[in-house]
């Protein structure tokens, strides 16, 4: 026998197991192996004392499904576990998760530094809607790391960006930008929808709040809208006086200080207690259940998404109809090395490419592919295509479009998990049409 | 609230209610390397029902100043000093894990100050695994990961936190990593390992005592908890099924229900 002592290793569950089990105990739910759908608005109180205890946050539990719901709660815990976060709050969409995160952090007179490479709806939220609430934003190009530092003002309450920008695939240098945020005593909020926790865990690279549109890869099947914000638990809200709504007694809950009382889960507790109570963008239990079904196969799907995407990158780079290809796996992508560090399990399944012939060719391509679906979504199991300049980002004027890094020849491709040869064959049809746009459109 | 003991600032959560000297005092003492936040699902109830519920951060932990105390005996004296510092003559003590060693020792040393004693996941001695102790003392985050693994029962590993959306293994991990591990967990583990007086101290406890134990507790097994309880005259024991050492989070409602009945019976609140 060896004298060598056995090295101790934690046996907490790993990613694939958590994807299937986290947040749920069957023996507390009539032995139901599947997570039950609690299709209810409200929950019985045992007595008046119990009701008061729930309202005062003295006990955990459910009151009303706008605030929390047991099925949604399983989803929240599951995503928190996968991200390595302390807590999560699910919402009706990714946009409502972003709005809720901002409103939990900021009040009128505050300022945010925001990456310029964002989904069009998010750009409009920061550029046009938040100023109506007195919250101003400065946009910085995601690769301009120093630009984030320069844009911070006295009233800046956070930095926000998409880890991989939509649709140009620019990658934020999260480790460096988080250092800048933390030196300024403010949190970094990252939308990691494109990555899912399978490809990247932003908390390991300095993010403080992670946001997902669960509608995309996490749910994965194009069936349900959902969003979530996840808290990392490391950010110290009490380090300065920038966040009085987190650190000072809150009138809405008997003088509660969220930071003192809940520490590493304070942000989520405030977002739920205040945000879900006052704004109410709650997720339906049916949609939460649908997302849970998707998460059960997240690893399996993401592997196939990524391998198909890398095949498509090679195919597009060698295609005569393609002017350029943007994907972090491409060696000359400006963020190729950063992607290796931040996305070790795969570079994602979003590809942007330029089609030769410009806008007219792009329109012909989109109108003639048959397998790939032309729609305003990403992260479906099916392959999706769109022409951003006329679709997702069509509400932008020319200058904003340019600032967002968009061009008229750009096609955004969300690679699905179909047989790769079928996707390529479909694209051949599109490219043939793009080369002869007038001829095809007259058929 | 903040106050001073031995010239060092002490932080104690008051459960969301202002401290009121007229109300009876309950002091909650956390386990190794943790903070006042482990008690959030117990303290708020008592704070809203006629008590001063103080969940303290031990010196050098959480939001408290000073350096971590190096022995259970020093911690016991410090808890007694907290009672004086907040202007009370007596208190009810609630401890978890290492906090049980501290509160038993404190009750034995200061029998006139302590009116009831509630022990969660307690034992008369908590000898440490040498590798775990070494990891904690060398500031290795693996020590926290191992503690969180062992501290949660099989059911607790799946989650299912009573507060919607919270994942307690990660939350506990974050609490234990919030300060330098070797200065909190490392010092605490060494103090637990060195402490040999638990059984003798238990024999001196004369106040009403409750032990809450859990069937899947690997760190302070039921057998050890019962052994400790058997030495305390009239001690009550409550055993929770399908639950690990972190019972105050894993089965927070059950713990609160049992605790509420015990404390309100033996140490009544200030009636409103």
XYZ file of C-alpha atoms in Angstrom:
715
model
C 0.000 0.000 0.000
C 1.137 3.516 -0.721
C 1.830 5.828 2.201
C 0.859 8.791 0.098
C -2.228 10.467 1.479
C -5.156 10.807 -0.862
C -5.479 14.384 -2.015
C -8.732 15.975 -0.923
C -10.963 17.156 -3.738
C -14.298 18.918 -3.466
C -17.112 16.758 -4.817
C -19.572 19.509 -5.583
C -21.480 18.795 -8.771
C -19.948 19.734 -12.120
C -21.423 21.780 -14.943
C -23.271 19.024 -16.828
C -24.804 17.671 -13.634
C -25.845 21.118 -12.434
C -27.479 21.725 -15.838
C -29.850 18.879 -15.052
C -30.295 19.050 -11.294
C -29.406 22.393 -9.695
C -32.091 24.241 -7.796
C -34.477 21.344 -7.430
C -35.134 18.619 -4.871
C -37.779 16.073 -5.963
C -38.528 14.897 -2.437
C -39.836 18.365 -1.615
C -42.135 18.291 -4.663
C -44.231 15.106 -4.303
C -41.338 13.094 -5.724
C -41.881 14.614 -9.160
C -38.718 13.864 -11.155
C -39.434 16.692 -13.568
C -39.658 20.244 -12.223
C -43.375 20.982 -11.738
C -44.928 23.975 -13.470
C -46.453 26.016 -10.653
C -49.127 27.725 -12.724
C -50.433 29.959 -9.990
C -50.533 33.644 -9.166
C -50.307 33.398 -5.398
C -49.506 31.236 -2.383
C -51.412 30.433 0.821
C -50.120 31.901 4.064
C -50.112 29.588 7.093
C -51.401 32.402 9.291
C -51.064 36.156 9.731
C -47.651 35.773 11.355
C -46.394 33.769 8.378
C -47.708 36.376 5.948
C -45.981 39.183 7.824
C -42.744 37.178 7.934
C -42.757 36.706 4.166
C -43.462 40.368 3.465
C -40.707 41.444 5.871
C -38.160 39.083 4.227
C -37.931 37.277 7.569
C -38.466 33.935 5.861
C -37.862 32.648 2.385
C -40.901 31.737 0.353
C -43.382 32.890 -2.228
C -46.103 35.505 -2.002
C -47.150 36.438 -5.516
C -45.768 35.209 -8.853
C -44.793 38.684 -9.981
C -42.140 38.617 -7.242
C -41.222 34.917 -7.305
C -42.530 31.532 -8.374
C -41.228 28.038 -7.488
C -40.690 26.960 -11.120
C -38.971 30.227 -11.955
C -36.959 29.862 -8.735
C -35.500 26.552 -9.947
C -34.405 28.254 -13.167
C -32.841 31.117 -11.203
C -30.855 28.812 -8.959
C -29.816 26.651 -11.875
C -28.392 29.562 -13.840
C -26.717 30.988 -10.709
C -25.069 27.621 -10.116
C -23.854 27.332 -13.720
C -22.437 30.847 -13.712
C -20.738 30.437 -10.347
C -22.960 33.234 -9.024
C -24.567 33.699 -5.640
C -28.067 34.526 -6.854
C -30.144 35.198 -9.938
C -33.397 36.842 -10.903
C -35.296 35.751 -14.005
C -37.319 38.194 -16.058
C -39.714 38.140 -18.981
C -36.974 38.925 -21.524
C -33.312 39.806 -21.821
C -34.196 43.477 -22.309
C -36.190 43.567 -19.085
C -33.212 41.984 -17.302
C -30.961 44.800 -18.554
C -33.505 47.452 -17.603
C -33.964 45.938 -14.157
C -30.204 45.757 -13.604
C -29.814 49.428 -14.530
C -32.750 50.557 -12.409
C -31.426 48.588 -9.425
C -28.077 50.301 -9.764
C -28.956 53.831 -10.836
C -31.202 56.740 -10.124
C -31.830 60.039 -11.891
C -28.582 61.996 -12.278
C -26.428 58.889 -12.627
C -24.236 57.905 -15.538
C -23.112 54.671 -17.182
C -20.217 53.842 -19.497
C -21.487 51.527 -22.207
C -19.923 49.545 -25.009
C -21.055 50.798 -28.413
C -21.346 47.308 -29.932
C -24.710 46.157 -28.725
C -27.953 44.660 -29.924
C -29.973 47.466 -31.535
C -32.681 47.371 -28.879
C -30.081 47.724 -26.143
C -28.496 50.681 -27.937
C -31.843 52.418 -28.007
C -32.450 51.696 -24.327
C -29.170 53.352 -23.356
C -29.205 56.103 -25.966
C -32.826 57.197 -25.942
C -34.894 55.647 -23.160
C -32.674 55.814 -20.073
C -32.030 59.565 -20.521
C -35.788 60.002 -20.064
C -35.245 58.623 -16.535
C -32.330 61.011 -15.983
C -29.664 58.336 -16.569
C -27.046 59.325 -19.121
C -24.618 57.068 -20.944
C -21.281 57.481 -22.683
C -20.620 54.976 -25.463
C -17.126 53.557 -25.962
C -15.941 51.152 -28.624
C -15.422 47.747 -26.981
C -11.775 47.438 -28.010
C -10.956 50.896 -26.646
C -10.108 49.693 -23.153
C -8.557 53.036 -22.129
C -11.656 54.752 -23.489
C -13.721 53.132 -20.747
C -11.419 54.625 -18.139
C -11.560 58.094 -19.674
C -15.349 58.015 -19.875
C -15.863 57.411 -16.150
C -17.309 60.432 -14.344
C -17.962 61.179 -10.670
C -21.564 60.056 -11.065
C -20.769 56.913 -13.078
C -22.391 53.879 -11.450
C -21.215 51.078 -13.693
C -19.831 49.811 -16.973
C -22.019 47.749 -19.294
C -21.211 45.803 -22.413
C -21.819 42.665 -24.398
C -18.915 40.269 -23.957
C -18.999 39.619 -27.689
C -20.598 42.540 -29.477
C -23.696 42.166 -31.594
C -23.362 41.795 -34.512
C -19.684 42.530 -35.216
C -18.123 39.959 -32.835
C -15.850 42.500 -31.094
C -14.768 41.127 -27.720
C -14.585 43.301 -24.616
C -11.350 42.854 -22.721
C -13.273 41.884 -19.644
C -10.289 41.315 -17.312
C -8.847 44.762 -18.114
C -12.148 46.612 -18.138
C -13.166 45.013 -14.834
C -9.936 46.332 -13.302
C -10.831 49.809 -14.537
C -14.326 49.494 -13.096
C -13.101 48.227 -9.752
C -10.432 50.917 -9.458
C -13.260 53.402 -9.856
C -15.366 51.538 -7.281
C -18.097 50.596 -9.730
C -19.349 47.228 -10.995
C -18.941 45.702 -14.445
C -22.162 44.381 -15.961
C -21.785 41.982 -18.861
C -24.363 40.656 -21.276
C -23.042 37.147 -22.004
C -26.011 35.912 -24.014
C -23.840 34.791 -26.949
C -21.601 32.680 -24.736
C -23.802 31.032 -22.120
C -21.898 29.809 -19.051
C -20.772 26.810 -21.095
C -18.417 28.980 -23.151
C -17.513 31.636 -20.607
C -18.060 32.335 -16.949
C -17.648 36.114 -16.747
C -17.345 36.144 -12.943
C -14.024 34.354 -13.329
C -12.806 37.295 -15.425
C -13.943 40.143 -13.196
C -17.585 40.750 -14.076
C -19.932 41.568 -11.208
C -23.360 41.206 -12.810
C -24.046 38.883 -15.729
C -27.106 39.235 -17.904
C -28.561 36.766 -20.367
C -31.327 36.756 -22.834
C -32.328 33.176 -22.009
C -34.441 33.266 -25.148
C -31.314 32.432 -27.124
C -28.891 29.515 -26.586
C -29.886 28.801 -22.989
C -33.473 27.951 -23.961
C -32.129 27.143 -27.364
C -35.198 26.066 -29.272
C -36.716 29.367 -30.295
C -39.828 28.758 -28.233
C -39.788 31.091 -25.246
C -38.833 34.588 -24.201
C -36.881 34.929 -20.955
C -34.041 36.884 -19.378
C -31.979 36.729 -16.229
C -29.536 38.745 -14.191
C -26.962 36.884 -12.110
C -24.910 38.290 -9.250
C -21.259 37.348 -8.713
C -21.291 38.261 -5.029
C -17.791 39.778 -4.900
C -18.586 43.455 -5.412
C -18.415 45.468 -2.181
C -21.293 47.941 -2.302
C -20.159 49.504 0.958
C -16.648 50.463 -0.221
C -17.783 53.988 -1.138
C -20.839 56.216 -1.022
C -21.820 55.700 -4.668
C -24.663 53.278 -4.002
C -26.865 54.740 -1.273
C -29.885 52.726 -2.399
C -27.890 49.573 -1.653
C -26.245 50.723 1.569
C -28.632 53.159 3.283
C -31.873 52.225 5.038
C -34.581 51.646 2.443
C -37.957 53.099 3.314
C -39.748 50.510 1.196
C -38.661 47.672 3.540
C -38.680 49.040 7.112
C -35.287 50.693 6.814
C -33.549 47.638 5.379
C -29.971 48.069 4.109
C -29.630 45.507 1.340
C -25.829 45.496 1.399
C -25.557 45.016 5.145
C -28.295 42.440 5.366
C -27.678 40.347 2.276
C -24.023 40.986 1.331
C -23.142 38.783 -1.654
C -26.779 38.554 -2.743
C -27.737 42.180 -2.058
C -28.120 43.238 -5.684
C -30.476 40.391 -6.528
C -32.480 40.889 -3.354
C -32.942 44.569 -4.192
C -33.762 43.847 -7.831
C -36.464 41.440 -6.724
C -37.816 43.290 -3.706
C -37.927 46.674 -5.409
C -37.702 46.030 -9.143
C -40.086 43.118 -9.522
C -42.478 44.731 -7.060
C -42.497 48.109 -8.818
C -41.865 47.242 -12.490
C -43.061 43.642 -12.580
C -41.361 42.084 -15.636
C -41.927 38.582 -14.295
C -41.253 35.375 -16.191
C -44.141 32.954 -16.689
C -43.665 29.531 -15.086
C -44.353 27.843 -18.430
C -41.571 29.788 -20.111
C -39.264 29.113 -17.162
C -39.940 25.407 -17.598
C -39.253 25.622 -21.326
C -35.921 27.296 -20.615
C -35.088 24.601 -18.056
C -35.642 21.976 -20.765
C -33.157 23.810 -22.944
C -30.557 24.126 -20.206
C -30.661 20.354 -19.639
C -28.919 19.911 -23.015
C -26.868 23.112 -23.009
C -23.451 21.422 -23.132
C -24.471 19.010 -25.871
C -25.971 21.737 -28.018
C -23.173 24.263 -27.511
C -20.560 21.748 -28.624
C -22.492 21.147 -31.864
C -23.212 24.876 -32.357
C -19.500 25.644 -32.027
C -18.259 22.816 -34.259
C -20.781 23.732 -36.957
C -19.770 27.388 -36.646
C -16.088 26.606 -37.109
C -16.938 24.548 -40.205
C -19.003 27.415 -41.556
C -16.175 29.883 -40.917
C -13.823 27.761 -43.057
C -16.475 27.398 -45.757
C -17.216 31.140 -45.854
C -13.564 32.190 -45.803
C -12.940 30.145 -48.928
C -16.089 31.207 -50.741
C -15.875 33.401 -53.831
C -19.012 35.363 -52.861
C -17.739 36.338 -49.426
C -15.734 39.528 -48.912
C -14.866 39.065 -45.262
C -15.668 36.853 -42.266
C -15.745 37.890 -38.629
C -15.602 35.200 -35.980
C -13.235 34.966 -33.018
C -11.868 31.649 -34.319
C -10.440 33.370 -37.413
C -6.687 33.882 -36.796
C -6.698 37.466 -38.074
C -9.725 38.433 -35.979
C -8.431 41.314 -33.799
C -9.586 39.510 -30.653
C -8.453 36.013 -31.618
C -5.974 35.708 -28.730
C -8.360 37.250 -26.210
C -11.025 34.792 -27.351
C -8.711 31.871 -26.603
C -8.444 33.122 -23.038
C -12.085 34.066 -22.446
C -13.792 31.375 -24.516
C -11.755 28.206 -24.044
C -14.644 25.836 -24.748
C -15.508 27.320 -28.139
C -15.817 30.705 -29.788
C -19.569 30.693 -30.176
C -21.877 30.224 -33.118
C -22.381 33.820 -34.248
C -20.662 34.724 -37.497
C -20.760 38.021 -39.333
C -19.723 38.077 -42.962
C -19.729 40.534 -45.809
C -21.303 39.454 -49.038
C -19.773 40.626 -52.303
C -22.167 42.896 -54.135
C -23.202 44.888 -51.074
C -26.722 45.513 -49.941
C -28.397 44.237 -53.110
C -26.541 40.928 -52.934
C -27.312 40.650 -49.228
C -31.010 41.062 -49.839
C -30.917 38.426 -52.607
C -29.044 36.003 -50.369
C -31.503 36.425 -47.503
C -34.502 36.070 -49.826
C -33.261 32.838 -51.379
C -31.919 30.636 -48.578
C -34.549 28.062 -47.650
C -33.159 26.081 -44.715
C -31.760 29.080 -42.869
C -34.544 31.124 -41.317
C -34.684 34.860 -41.896
C -35.783 36.276 -38.578
C -34.838 38.568 -35.703
C -33.421 36.073 -33.259
C -30.195 34.234 -32.534
C -29.285 31.095 -30.644
C -31.978 28.810 -32.022
C -31.184 25.161 -32.710
C -31.973 26.109 -36.319
C -29.688 28.232 -38.469
C -30.796 31.858 -38.629
C -29.768 34.732 -40.877
C -30.515 38.432 -40.981
C -29.249 41.565 -42.673
C -28.755 43.882 -39.632
C -28.762 47.134 -41.569
C -32.299 46.441 -42.727
C -33.438 44.377 -39.718
C -32.253 44.396 -36.074
C -30.467 47.740 -36.399
C -32.813 49.348 -38.920
C -33.975 52.003 -36.430
C -30.493 53.531 -36.416
C -29.515 56.474 -38.562
C -26.461 56.273 -40.819
C -24.050 57.773 -38.277
C -25.184 55.501 -35.469
C -24.988 52.508 -37.779
C -21.403 53.368 -38.575
C -20.554 53.917 -34.902
C -22.067 50.505 -34.123
C -19.607 48.982 -36.592
C -22.204 47.914 -39.129
C -21.934 47.851 -42.876
C -24.554 47.381 -45.567
C -22.966 44.153 -46.832
C -23.033 42.449 -43.427
C -24.997 39.241 -42.935
C -25.413 38.007 -39.368
C -25.444 34.232 -39.128
C -26.480 32.228 -36.081
C -25.297 28.734 -36.858
C -27.710 25.983 -35.864
C -27.152 22.321 -35.173
C -28.441 20.913 -38.465
C -26.202 18.681 -40.574
C -23.406 20.991 -41.682
C -23.616 19.867 -45.321
C -27.268 20.870 -45.486
C -26.438 24.355 -44.190
C -23.683 24.757 -46.772
C -25.914 23.514 -49.600
C -28.550 26.033 -48.587
C -25.978 28.838 -48.570
C -24.885 27.843 -52.067
C -28.419 28.571 -53.243
C -28.294 31.947 -51.530
C -24.890 32.843 -52.948
C -25.938 31.859 -56.482
C -28.891 34.195 -56.162
C -26.663 36.924 -54.746
C -24.420 36.746 -57.762
C -27.412 37.223 -60.063
C -29.798 39.223 -57.898
C -31.902 40.713 -60.679
C -32.279 37.484 -62.583
C -33.425 35.539 -59.518
C -35.746 38.247 -58.250
C -37.510 38.285 -61.613
C -38.161 34.533 -61.593
C -24.958 48.398 14.069
C -21.405 49.114 15.048
C -19.890 49.328 18.509
C -16.530 48.730 20.141
C -15.182 45.799 22.111
C -11.577 45.877 23.321
C -11.066 49.027 21.235
C -11.952 47.240 17.998
C -15.015 47.996 15.946
C -17.635 45.250 15.919
C -20.323 44.867 13.300
C -23.590 43.179 14.144
C -26.655 42.887 11.984
C -29.800 43.837 13.877
C -32.128 41.939 11.563
C -33.433 45.078 9.934
C -34.804 46.699 13.139
C -33.197 49.405 15.271
C -31.478 48.239 18.447
C -33.718 48.847 21.454
C -32.226 48.365 24.937
C -35.624 47.482 26.387
C -35.873 44.301 24.342
C -34.250 41.011 25.364
C -31.026 40.228 23.559
C -30.241 37.227 21.351
C -26.691 36.894 20.010
C -26.051 34.703 16.977
C -22.472 33.399 16.606
C -21.389 32.215 13.167
C -19.207 29.269 12.193
C -15.605 29.068 10.984
C -14.641 31.607 8.347
C -18.203 32.851 7.899
C -20.076 36.029 8.797
C -23.322 37.395 10.245
C -25.017 36.803 6.887
C -25.418 33.092 7.537
C -28.164 34.004 10.008
C -30.337 36.131 7.759
C -33.182 33.609 7.726
C -33.356 33.515 11.521
C -32.450 36.970 12.781
C -35.032 39.010 10.894
C -37.876 37.023 12.447
C -36.699 37.635 16.006
C -35.935 41.281 15.254
C -39.517 41.815 14.146
C -40.945 39.920 17.153
C -39.803 41.665 20.275
C -36.072 40.910 20.460
C -32.752 42.545 19.769
C -31.330 39.996 17.360
C -27.607 40.608 16.975
C -25.830 38.511 14.364
C -22.246 39.416 15.109
C -19.175 39.287 12.940
C -16.366 37.855 15.050
C -13.204 40.031 15.143
C -11.445 40.009 11.779
C -14.516 38.553 10.056
C -17.132 40.144 7.815
C -17.438 43.823 8.643
C -15.784 43.694 12.069
C -12.353 45.156 12.701
C -9.417 43.700 14.569
C -7.727 40.375 14.101
C -9.298 36.957 14.365
C -9.208 35.529 17.868
C -6.964 32.532 18.182
C -8.803 30.385 20.690
C -12.361 29.360 21.469
C -11.843 30.580 25.034
C -10.928 34.085 23.787
C -14.003 34.088 21.556
C -16.172 33.058 24.512
C -14.885 35.964 26.593
C -15.381 38.279 23.632
C -19.048 37.252 23.258
C -19.589 38.020 26.933
C -17.948 41.390 26.361
C -20.380 42.050 23.501
C -23.269 41.689 25.947
C -21.709 44.358 28.164
C -20.797 46.577 25.236
C -24.392 46.858 24.028
C -25.577 47.678 27.542
C -27.270 44.411 28.468
C -26.801 42.240 31.520
C -27.931 38.988 29.908
C -28.559 37.331 26.584
C -29.713 34.225 24.819
C -26.992 32.653 22.675
C -27.357 30.849 19.351
C -24.336 29.193 17.759
C -23.570 27.292 14.598
C -20.669 24.817 14.317
C -17.622 26.627 15.741
C -20.170 29.051 17.173
C -21.449 26.149 19.309
C -18.027 25.636 20.859
C -17.883 29.376 21.572
C -21.373 29.638 23.056
C -21.032 26.513 25.224
C -17.740 27.826 26.595
C -19.255 31.278 27.114
C -22.263 29.839 28.930
C -20.004 27.761 31.173
C -17.852 30.797 31.992
C -20.683 33.300 32.442
C -23.686 31.322 33.733
C -25.416 34.395 35.098
C -25.329 36.207 31.778
C -26.685 33.464 29.533
C -30.382 32.663 29.725
C -30.794 30.103 26.952
C -28.409 28.304 24.627
C -29.264 27.069 21.119
C -26.742 24.923 19.289
C -26.911 24.108 15.577
C -24.636 21.458 14.224
C -22.762 21.436 17.502
C -20.314 18.978 19.035
C -18.090 18.883 22.100
C -15.000 18.937 19.912
C -14.373 19.672 16.252
C -11.033 18.108 15.342
C -9.955 19.241 11.898
C -8.803 17.135 9.001
C -5.048 17.921 8.844
C -5.081 18.508 5.087
C -8.049 20.854 5.333
C -6.396 22.737 8.181
C -3.180 23.020 6.209
C -4.992 24.306 3.112
C -6.828 26.959 5.142
C -3.681 28.070 6.915
C -1.833 28.365 3.610
C -4.594 30.576 2.188
C -5.662 28.004 -0.409
C -9.216 28.668 -1.694
C -9.635 24.912 -2.014
C -10.147 24.893 1.760
C -13.358 26.889 1.290
C -14.503 24.659 -1.561
C -13.941 21.557 0.553
C -15.738 23.097 3.508
C -18.735 23.991 1.368
C -18.795 20.490 -0.103
C -18.701 18.764 3.280
C -20.968 21.286 4.979
C -23.895 20.649 2.646
C -25.822 17.411 2.703
C -26.645 15.461 -0.463
C -29.942 17.329 -0.791
C -28.265 20.664 -0.132
C -25.889 20.080 -3.018
C -28.810 20.335 -5.402
C -29.867 23.699 -4.024
C -33.481 24.571 -3.462
C -32.838 27.618 -1.300
C -35.862 28.882 0.638
C -35.165 32.387 -0.667
C -35.977 32.233 -4.387
C -32.990 32.623 -6.663
C -30.189 32.143 -4.115
C -27.698 29.329 -4.668
C -26.370 28.659 -1.206
C -23.156 26.762 -1.958
C -21.877 29.685 -4.017
C -23.167 32.216 -1.492
C -21.391 30.423 1.366
C -18.246 30.216 -0.729
C -18.342 33.945 -1.374
C -18.835 34.709 2.337
C -15.889 32.522 3.302
C -13.696 34.111 0.635
C -14.690 37.680 1.467
C -11.645 38.156 3.724
C -8.189 36.563 3.587
C -8.766 32.845 4.079
C -5.741 32.154 6.260
C -6.713 35.028 8.583
C -10.291 33.851 9.051
C -10.858 30.203 8.177
C -7.259 29.240 8.928
C -7.283 30.826 12.390
C -10.772 29.498 13.156
C -9.966 25.933 12.124
C -6.846 25.965 14.286
C -8.883 27.302 17.220
C -11.426 24.494 16.765
C -8.710 21.875 16.497
C -6.987 23.124 19.656
C -10.136 23.343 21.762
C -10.428 20.427 24.218
C -12.770 21.782 26.884
C -16.144 21.305 25.174
C -17.378 18.347 27.178
C -16.259 19.809 30.501
C -17.829 23.143 29.640
C -21.097 21.407 28.688
C -21.372 19.891 32.149
C -21.408 23.419 33.602
C -24.290 24.620 31.403
C -27.440 24.972 33.481
C -29.667 27.156 31.318
C -32.325 25.732 28.956
C -30.490 24.319 25.953
C -31.575 23.201 22.501
C -29.471 21.175 20.048
C -30.537 21.072 16.414
C -28.753 18.288 14.553
C -28.957 17.007 10.993
C -28.835 13.422 9.755
C -26.448 14.191 6.878
C -24.073 16.408 8.849
C -20.548 15.173 8.075
C -18.770 17.901 10.031
C -20.562 17.479 13.354
C -22.404 14.159 13.060
C -25.595 13.463 15.015
C -23.706 11.036 17.253
C -21.333 13.797 18.383
C -24.139 16.290 18.821
C -26.085 13.861 20.995
C -22.987 13.167 23.066
C -22.655 16.883 23.791
C -26.367 17.280 24.509
C -26.316 14.337 26.919
C -23.931 16.261 29.154
C -26.244 19.257 29.451
C -28.997 18.755 31.964
C -32.475 18.893 30.415
C -31.155 19.597 26.937
C -33.646 19.308 24.086
C -32.609 17.707 20.809
C -34.227 18.168 17.429
C -32.963 16.132 14.459
C -33.595 17.195 10.859
C -33.704 14.535 8.126
C -32.097 14.959 4.680
C -30.039 17.903 5.826
C -26.359 18.686 6.239
C -24.263 20.891 8.488
C -25.538 24.131 6.895
C -29.009 23.525 8.334
C -29.603 27.214 8.958
C -29.694 27.632 5.154
C -30.583 24.140 3.927
C -33.626 23.858 6.215
C -34.004 27.455 7.291
C -37.748 27.279 7.934
C -37.541 24.160 10.075
C -34.668 25.663 12.074
C -36.552 28.898 12.604
C -39.721 27.106 13.695
C -37.880 25.023 16.306
C -35.751 27.952 17.443
C -38.752 30.252 17.729
C -40.656 27.839 19.951
C -37.642 27.217 22.176
C -36.564 30.819 22.647
C -39.980 32.394 23.025
C -40.879 29.763 25.641
C -37.697 30.092 27.682
C -36.792 33.725 27.084
C -39.967 35.634 26.231
C -39.923 38.665 23.942
C -40.880 42.167 24.951
C -44.579 42.278 24.265
C -45.602 45.123 22.026
